[in-house]
Amino acid sequence: MVTAGTVLLASTGIYLHTTLHGKLRIWRRELDQVGLKGDERLLDLGCGRGAVLIEAARRLPTGHAVGVDLWSGKDQSGNRPEVTLANAAAAGVADRVEVRTADMTALSFADGSFDVVTSALAIHNIPSPEARYRAVDEAMRVLRPGGQLIVADFWPMARKYAAHIGQGTLRGLGPGYWYGGPWLGVTMLHAVKGR
């Protein structure tokens, strides 16, 4: 009984650390390592309240960051475009941020529209494997040649996305991005679209 309680308490602590601090710290680091010049167009799939979208926009003083979501409110209470835009305004990047309602399996953007596509724990929410692969295909389609795909998702999913597109590097993000423990660890897929 004591062991189970200790494990539950530790898992809760890890989960809270990840959601409140860890994932944001990791995304800051990952976006810093992408090598952004500051004028890129970036698309964030499943942007929710805008954590990654806003961090990206901070690095794009002359660029533009577009976030798409279905705004169902299913995953997060109060998940609405106005909340994301208010968060962008509070962060001082509203002039570089746009949000749209869009299904990531059927994006309305033209081929090669973006320099970078990001996604943080969103693609796995799509119900079927076929539709998840369509979302990854859409992400690759809207990337310009040489553009970068940066997807954080649970490790089994990230591996499947990499296998589906036949490329990319996979890297576990460690305890800072665990949701309760290593059994729910997040892996980063980084792929570059061929020229």
CSV table of C-alpha atoms in Angstrom, one decimal:
chain,number,residue,atom,x,y,z
A,1,MET,CA,0.0,0.0,0.0
A,2,VAL,CA,2.8,2.4,0.9
A,3,THR,CA,4.7,1.6,-2.3
A,4,ALA,CA,1.6,2.2,-4.5
A,5,GLY,CA,1.0,5.5,-2.7
A,6,THR,CA,4.6,6.5,-3.2
A,7,VAL,CA,4.5,5.6,-6.9
A,8,LEU,CA,1.2,7.6,-7.3
A,9,LEU,CA,2.6,10.6,-5.6
A,10,ALA,CA,5.8,10.5,-7.6
A,11,SER,CA,3.8,10.1,-10.9
A,12,THR,CA,1.7,13.1,-10.0
A,13,GLY,CA,4.7,15.2,-9.2
A,14,ILE,CA,6.3,14.3,-12.5
A,15,TYR,CA,3.1,15.0,-14.4
A,16,LEU,CA,2.7,18.5,-12.8
A,17,HIS,CA,6.4,19.3,-13.5
A,18,THR,CA,6.0,18.4,-17.1
A,19,THR,CA,2.8,20.3,-17.7
A,20,LEU,CA,3.8,23.4,-15.8
A,21,HIS,CA,7.5,23.7,-16.6
A,22,GLY,CA,9.2,20.8,-18.3
A,23,LYS,CA,7.6,20.8,-21.7
A,24,LEU,CA,7.9,24.5,-22.1
A,25,ARG,CA,11.6,24.4,-21.2
A,26,ILE,CA,12.2,21.6,-23.7
A,27,TRP,CA,10.3,23.4,-26.5
A,28,ARG,CA,12.4,26.5,-25.9
A,29,ARG,CA,15.5,24.5,-26.2
A,30,GLU,CA,14.2,22.6,-29.3
A,31,LEU,CA,13.2,25.9,-31.1
A,32,ASP,CA,16.5,27.4,-30.3
A,33,GLN,CA,18.3,24.5,-31.9
A,34,VAL,CA,16.3,24.7,-35.2
A,35,GLY,CA,18.4,27.5,-36.4
A,36,LEU,CA,15.6,30.0,-37.2
A,37,LYS,CA,16.7,33.2,-38.9
A,38,GLY,CA,13.6,35.0,-37.7
A,39,ASP,CA,11.8,35.5,-41.0
A,40,GLU,CA,10.3,32.1,-41.4
A,41,ARG,CA,6.7,31.0,-41.8
A,42,LEU,CA,5.9,28.3,-39.1
A,43,LEU,CA,2.8,26.1,-38.8
A,44,ASP,CA,1.8,24.6,-35.4
A,45,LEU,CA,-0.6,21.6,-35.7
A,46,GLY,CA,-3.0,21.2,-32.9
A,47,CYS,CA,-1.8,24.5,-31.3
A,48,GLY,CA,-4.4,24.5,-28.4
A,49,ARG,CA,-3.7,27.5,-26.2
A,50,GLY,CA,-0.6,28.3,-28.0
A,51,ALA,CA,2.4,27.3,-25.9
A,52,VAL,CA,4.6,26.2,-28.8
A,53,LEU,CA,3.0,28.7,-31.2
A,54,ILE,CA,3.9,31.6,-29.0
A,55,GLU,CA,7.5,30.3,-28.2
A,56,ALA,CA,8.0,30.0,-32.0
A,57,ALA,CA,6.6,33.5,-32.6
A,58,ARG,CA,9.1,34.9,-30.1
A,59,ARG,CA,11.8,33.7,-32.4
A,60,LEU,CA,10.2,35.2,-35.6
A,61,PRO,CA,10.5,39.0,-35.3
A,62,THR,CA,9.9,39.4,-39.1
A,63,GLY,CA,8.2,36.0,-39.6
A,64,HIS,CA,4.8,34.6,-39.0
A,65,ALA,CA,3.4,31.7,-36.9
A,66,VAL,CA,0.1,30.1,-37.8
A,67,GLY,CA,-1.6,27.7,-35.4
A,68,VAL,CA,-4.4,25.4,-36.4
A,69,ASP,CA,-6.8,23.4,-34.2
A,70,LEU,CA,-10.3,22.1,-34.2
A,71,TRP,CA,-11.2,24.0,-31.0
A,72,SER,CA,-13.3,21.2,-29.6
A,73,GLY,CA,-12.5,21.9,-26.0
A,74,LYS,CA,-12.3,18.1,-25.6
A,75,ASP,CA,-8.7,18.0,-24.5
A,76,GLN,CA,-8.5,21.2,-22.6
A,77,SER,CA,-11.2,23.2,-20.8
A,78,GLY,CA,-11.7,26.5,-22.5
A,79,ASN,CA,-9.6,25.6,-25.6
A,80,ARG,CA,-10.8,28.4,-28.0
A,81,PRO,CA,-9.1,30.6,-30.6
A,82,GLU,CA,-9.7,33.8,-28.6
A,83,VAL,CA,-7.8,32.3,-25.6
A,84,THR,CA,-4.8,31.5,-27.9
A,85,LEU,CA,-4.9,35.0,-29.3
A,86,ALA,CA,-5.1,36.5,-25.8
A,87,ASN,CA,-2.1,34.4,-24.8
A,88,ALA,CA,-0.2,35.7,-27.8
A,89,ALA,CA,-1.1,39.3,-27.0
A,90,ALA,CA,0.0,38.8,-23.4
A,91,ALA,CA,3.3,37.5,-24.7
A,92,GLY,CA,3.8,40.5,-27.0
A,93,VAL,CA,3.6,38.5,-30.2
A,94,ALA,CA,0.0,39.0,-31.4
A,95,ASP,CA,1.3,40.8,-34.6
A,96,ARG,CA,3.1,37.6,-35.7
A,97,VAL,CA,0.5,35.0,-34.7
A,98,GLU,CA,-2.6,33.8,-36.6
A,99,VAL,CA,-5.0,31.0,-35.6
A,100,ARG,CA,-7.3,29.1,-37.8
A,101,THR,CA,-9.8,26.3,-37.4
A,102,ALA,CA,-8.5,23.4,-39.5
A,103,ASP,CA,-8.3,19.7,-39.6
A,104,MET,CA,-4.7,18.7,-39.7
A,105,THR,CA,-5.5,15.7,-42.0
A,106,ALA,CA,-6.8,18.1,-44.8
A,107,LEU,CA,-4.9,21.4,-44.6
A,108,SER,CA,-6.0,24.2,-46.8
A,109,PHE,CA,-2.5,25.6,-47.3
A,110,ALA,CA,-0.7,25.3,-50.6
A,111,ASP,CA,2.3,23.0,-51.1
A,112,GLY,CA,5.5,24.5,-49.7
A,113,SER,CA,3.8,27.2,-47.7
A,114,PHE,CA,5.9,26.8,-44.5
A,115,ASP,CA,9.6,26.7,-43.5
A,116,VAL,CA,8.8,24.8,-40.2
A,117,VAL,CA,5.9,22.6,-39.0
A,118,THR,CA,5.6,21.8,-35.3
A,119,SER,CA,3.2,19.7,-33.3
A,120,ALA,CA,3.2,19.0,-29.6
A,121,LEU,CA,1.2,15.9,-28.5
A,122,ALA,CA,-1.6,16.5,-31.0
A,123,ILE,CA,-1.3,14.0,-33.8
A,124,HIS,CA,-1.9,11.0,-31.5
A,125,ASN,CA,-5.3,12.4,-30.7
A,126,ILE,CA,-6.5,11.6,-34.2
A,127,PRO,CA,-8.6,8.4,-33.9
A,128,SER,CA,-7.3,6.2,-36.7
A,129,PRO,CA,-3.7,5.3,-37.7
A,130,GLU,CA,-4.6,6.1,-41.4
A,131,ALA,CA,-5.7,9.6,-40.4
A,132,ARG,CA,-2.6,10.2,-38.2
A,133,TYR,CA,-0.5,9.3,-41.2
A,134,ARG,CA,-2.5,11.7,-43.4
A,135,ALA,CA,-1.8,14.4,-40.9
A,136,VAL,CA,2.0,13.7,-41.1
A,137,ASP,CA,1.7,13.6,-44.9
A,138,GLU,CA,-0.1,17.0,-44.9
A,139,ALA,CA,2.7,18.4,-42.7
A,140,MET,CA,5.3,17.3,-45.1
A,141,ARG,CA,3.3,18.6,-48.1
A,142,VAL,CA,3.0,22.1,-46.8
A,143,LEU,CA,6.7,22.3,-46.0
A,144,ARG,CA,8.9,23.9,-48.5
A,145,PRO,CA,11.9,21.9,-49.8
A,146,GLY,CA,14.5,21.9,-47.0
A,147,GLY,CA,11.8,22.8,-44.4
A,148,GLN,CA,11.8,21.1,-41.0
A,149,LEU,CA,9.2,19.0,-39.3
A,150,ILE,CA,9.4,18.9,-35.5
A,151,VAL,CA,6.9,16.7,-33.8
A,152,ALA,CA,6.8,15.8,-30.1
A,153,ASP,CA,4.6,12.8,-29.4
A,154,PHE,CA,4.5,9.6,-27.3
A,155,TRP,CA,7.4,7.4,-28.4
A,156,PRO,CA,5.4,4.6,-30.1
A,157,MET,CA,3.6,7.2,-32.2
A,158,ALA,CA,6.7,9.2,-33.1
A,159,ARG,CA,8.4,6.0,-34.3
A,160,LYS,CA,5.4,5.2,-36.5
A,161,TYR,CA,5.4,8.7,-38.0
A,162,ALA,CA,9.1,8.4,-38.8
A,163,ALA,CA,8.6,5.0,-40.4
A,164,HIS,CA,5.7,6.3,-42.4
A,165,ILE,CA,7.6,9.1,-44.0
A,166,GLY,CA,10.8,7.0,-44.2
A,167,GLN,CA,13.0,9.5,-42.6
A,168,GLY,CA,13.8,11.6,-39.6
A,169,THR,CA,15.7,11.4,-36.4
A,170,LEU,CA,14.1,10.3,-33.1
A,171,ARG,CA,15.2,11.5,-29.7
A,172,GLY,CA,13.7,10.8,-26.3
A,173,LEU,CA,13.1,14.1,-24.4
A,174,GLY,CA,13.7,12.7,-21.0
A,175,PRO,CA,12.1,13.3,-17.6
A,176,GLY,CA,11.2,16.9,-18.4
A,177,TYR,CA,8.6,15.6,-20.8
A,178,TRP,CA,7.3,12.5,-19.0
A,179,TYR,CA,3.6,12.4,-18.2
A,180,GLY,CA,3.8,10.5,-14.9
A,181,GLY,CA,6.8,8.4,-15.7
A,182,PRO,CA,9.0,6.9,-18.4
A,183,TRP,CA,6.1,4.7,-19.7
A,184,LEU,CA,4.5,8.0,-21.0
A,185,GLY,CA,7.7,9.6,-22.2
A,186,VAL,CA,7.7,11.9,-25.2
A,187,THR,CA,10.0,11.6,-28.3
A,188,MET,CA,10.9,14.3,-30.7
A,189,LEU,CA,10.8,13.5,-34.4
A,190,HIS,CA,12.9,15.9,-36.5
A,191,ALA,CA,12.7,15.5,-40.3
A,192,VAL,CA,13.9,17.7,-43.2
A,193,LYS,CA,11.9,17.7,-46.4
A,194,GLY,CA,14.0,16.8,-49.4
A,195,ARG,CA,14.8,19.4,-52.0
